[in-house]
PDB file of C-alpha atoms in Angstrom:
ATOM      1  CA  MET A   1    -133.508  -0.289  56.437  1.00 53.00           C
ATOM      2  CA  ASN A   2    -136.855  -1.102  54.857  1.00 61.00           C
ATOM      3  CA  HIS A   3    -135.122  -1.857  51.532  1.00 70.00           C
ATOM      4  CA  ARG A   4    -133.255   1.423  51.350  1.00 74.00           C
ATOM      5  CA  VAL A   5    -129.873   2.787  52.329  1.00 82.00           C
ATOM      6  CA  PRO A   6    -129.957   4.542  55.724  1.00 81.00           C
ATOM      7  CA  LEU A   7    -129.133   8.253  55.692  1.00 86.00           C
ATOM      8  CA  ILE A   8    -126.497   9.034  58.334  1.00 87.00           C
ATOM      9  CA  ALA A   9    -124.974  12.448  58.988  1.00 89.00           C
ATOM     10  CA  ALA A  10    -122.057  13.604  61.120  1.00 88.00           C
ATOM     11  CA  GLY A  11    -120.789  17.015  62.166  1.00 87.00           C
ATOM     12  CA  SER A  12    -122.240  19.828  64.252  1.00 87.00           C
ATOM     13  CA  PHE A  13    -124.510  17.525  66.261  1.00 88.00           C
ATOM     14  CA  ASN A  14    -123.318  19.006  69.543  1.00 86.00           C
ATOM     15  CA  SER A  15    -126.652  19.160  71.343  1.00 86.00           C
ATOM     16  CA  LEU A  16    -129.676  16.937  71.795  1.00 84.00           C
ATOM     17  CA  GLU A  17    -131.779  19.617  70.134  1.00 86.00           C
ATOM     18  CA  ARG A  18    -129.677  19.572  66.942  1.00 89.00           C
ATOM     19  CA  MET A  19    -129.811  15.778  66.876  1.00 87.00           C
ATOM     20  CA  ALA A  20    -133.608  15.869  67.238  1.00 86.00           C
ATOM     21  CA  VAL A  21    -133.905  18.361  64.364  1.00 89.00           C
ATOM     22  CA  GLY A  22    -131.720  16.187  62.116  1.00 89.00           C
ATOM     23  CA  LEU A  23    -133.764  13.090  62.902  1.00 87.00           C
ATOM     24  CA  ALA A  24    -137.038  14.985  62.433  1.00 87.00           C
ATOM     25  CA  ASP A  25    -135.769  16.213  59.050  1.00 90.00           C
ATOM     26  CA  GLY A  26    -135.399  12.626  57.854  1.00 87.00           C
ATOM     27  CA  LEU A  27    -132.013  11.354  58.987  1.00 88.00           C
ATOM     28  CA  ASP A  28    -132.010   7.734  60.105  1.00 85.00           C
ATOM     29  CA  LEU A  29    -128.988   8.206  62.361  1.00 85.00           C
ATOM     30  CA  VAL A  30    -126.711  10.987  63.532  1.00 87.00           C
ATOM     31  CA  ALA A  31    -123.069  10.328  64.340  1.00 86.00           C
ATOM     32  CA  VAL A  32    -121.704  11.985  67.444  1.00 84.00           C
ATOM     33  CA  GLY A  33    -117.943  12.184  67.945  1.00 82.00           C
ATOM     34  CA  SER A  34    -116.174  15.321  69.099  1.00 84.00           C
ATOM     35  CA  ALA A  35    -119.331  16.543  70.850  1.00 82.00           C
ATOM     36  CA  LEU A  36    -118.877  13.706  73.349  1.00 80.00           C
ATOM     37  CA  VAL A  37    -115.229  14.632  73.868  1.00 80.00           C
ATOM     38  CA  ALA A  38    -116.230  18.229  74.602  1.00 83.00           C
ATOM     39  CA  ASN A  39    -119.235  17.263  76.722  1.00 81.00           C
ATOM     40  CA  THR A  40    -118.914  13.750  78.147  1.00 81.00           C
ATOM     41  CA  ASP A  41    -122.276  14.123  79.911  1.00 81.00           C
ATOM     42  CA  LEU A  42    -124.124  14.998  76.698  1.00 78.00           C
ATOM     43  CA  PHE A  43    -126.436  11.991  76.888  1.00 75.00           C
ATOM     44  CA  GLY A  44    -126.642  12.103  80.676  1.00 74.00           C
ATOM     45  CA  GLN A  45    -128.594  15.335  80.486  1.00 67.00           C
ATOM     46  CA  LYS A  46    -131.819  13.693  79.428  1.00 69.00           C
ATOM     47  CA  ASN A  47    -133.313  10.254  78.896  1.00 65.00           C
ATOM     48  CA  LEU A  48    -134.059   9.902  75.190  1.00 64.00           C
ATOM     49  CA  SER A  49    -137.207   8.091  74.118  1.00 67.00           C
ATOM     50  CA  LEU A  50    -136.767   5.625  71.278  1.00 68.00           C
ATOM     51  CA  ASN A  51    -139.665   3.652  69.810  1.00 71.00           C
ATOM     52  CA  LEU A  52    -138.746   0.542  67.838  1.00 71.00           C
ATOM     53  CA  SER A  53    -140.955  -2.030  66.175  1.00 74.00           C
ATOM     54  CA  ALA A  54    -139.914  -5.667  65.854  1.00 70.00           C
ATOM     55  CA  SER A  55    -139.367  -5.213  62.098  1.00 73.00           C
ATOM     56  CA  GLU A  56    -137.167  -2.144  62.698  1.00 73.00           C
ATOM     57  CA  ILE A  57    -135.019  -4.058  65.164  1.00 70.00           C
ATOM     58  CA  GLU A  58    -134.568  -6.847  62.611  1.00 73.00           C
ATOM     59  CA  SER A  59    -133.745  -4.403  59.802  1.00 74.00           C
ATOM     60  CA  ILE A  60    -130.981  -2.744  61.831  1.00 71.00           C
ATOM     61  CA  LYS A  61    -129.155  -6.097  61.989  1.00 72.00           C
ATOM     62  CA  LEU A  62    -127.342  -5.079  65.154  1.00 71.00           C
ATOM     63  CA  PRO A  63    -125.714  -7.957  67.044  1.00 79.00           C
ATOM     64  CA  GLU A  64    -127.647  -8.745  70.243  1.00 81.00           C
ATOM     65  CA  SER A  65    -124.515  -8.217  72.359  1.00 86.00           C
ATOM     66  CA  MET A  66    -124.076  -4.681  70.965  1.00 80.00           C
ATOM     67  CA  PHE A  67    -127.779  -3.887  71.374  1.00 80.00           C
ATOM     68  CA  SER A  68    -127.565  -5.065  74.996  1.00 82.00           C
ATOM     69  CA  LYS A  69    -124.621  -2.713  75.631  1.00 81.00           C
ATOM     70  CA  ILE A  70    -126.586   0.192  74.175  1.00 78.00           C
ATOM     71  CA  LYS A  71    -129.555  -0.631  76.438  1.00 78.00           C
ATOM     72  CA  ASP A  72    -127.203  -0.920  79.436  1.00 81.00           C
ATOM     73  CA  LEU A  73    -126.021   2.678  78.911  1.00 74.00           C
ATOM     74  CA  GLY A  74    -129.350   3.810  80.351  1.00 73.00           C
ATOM     75  CA  VAL A  75    -129.524   6.730  77.927  1.00 70.00           C
ATOM     76  CA  PHE A  76    -132.489   5.549  75.904  1.00 71.00           C
ATOM     77  CA  ALA A  77    -135.969   4.736  77.147  1.00 72.00           C
ATOM     78  CA  PHE A  78    -136.733   1.976  74.668  1.00 75.00           C
ATOM     79  CA  GLN A  79    -140.371   1.337  73.847  1.00 74.00           C
ATOM     80  CA  PHE A  80    -140.960  -1.729  71.720  1.00 76.00           C
ATOM     81  CA  THR A  81    -144.036  -1.899  69.518  1.00 74.00           C
ATOM     82  CA  LYS A  82    -145.486  -4.624  67.294  1.00 70.00           C
TER      83      LYS A  82
END
């Protein structure tokens, strides 16, 4: 991302608040695994706002079909900027 290796962390991200703190502290992504097993409605609790610019979308290099599935989840309120 932006000519650098993304920083991704996993473990102990069992609440939206902890995820927000990790992202605010500089993580590019947080991985959520067992937290979803323990609380399958974790992302249903709140609609998460996510702002993405066109260059950020390109740098993620996510296949369009996968990005469409993520949007279809209805968890994120995507806001696209220039």
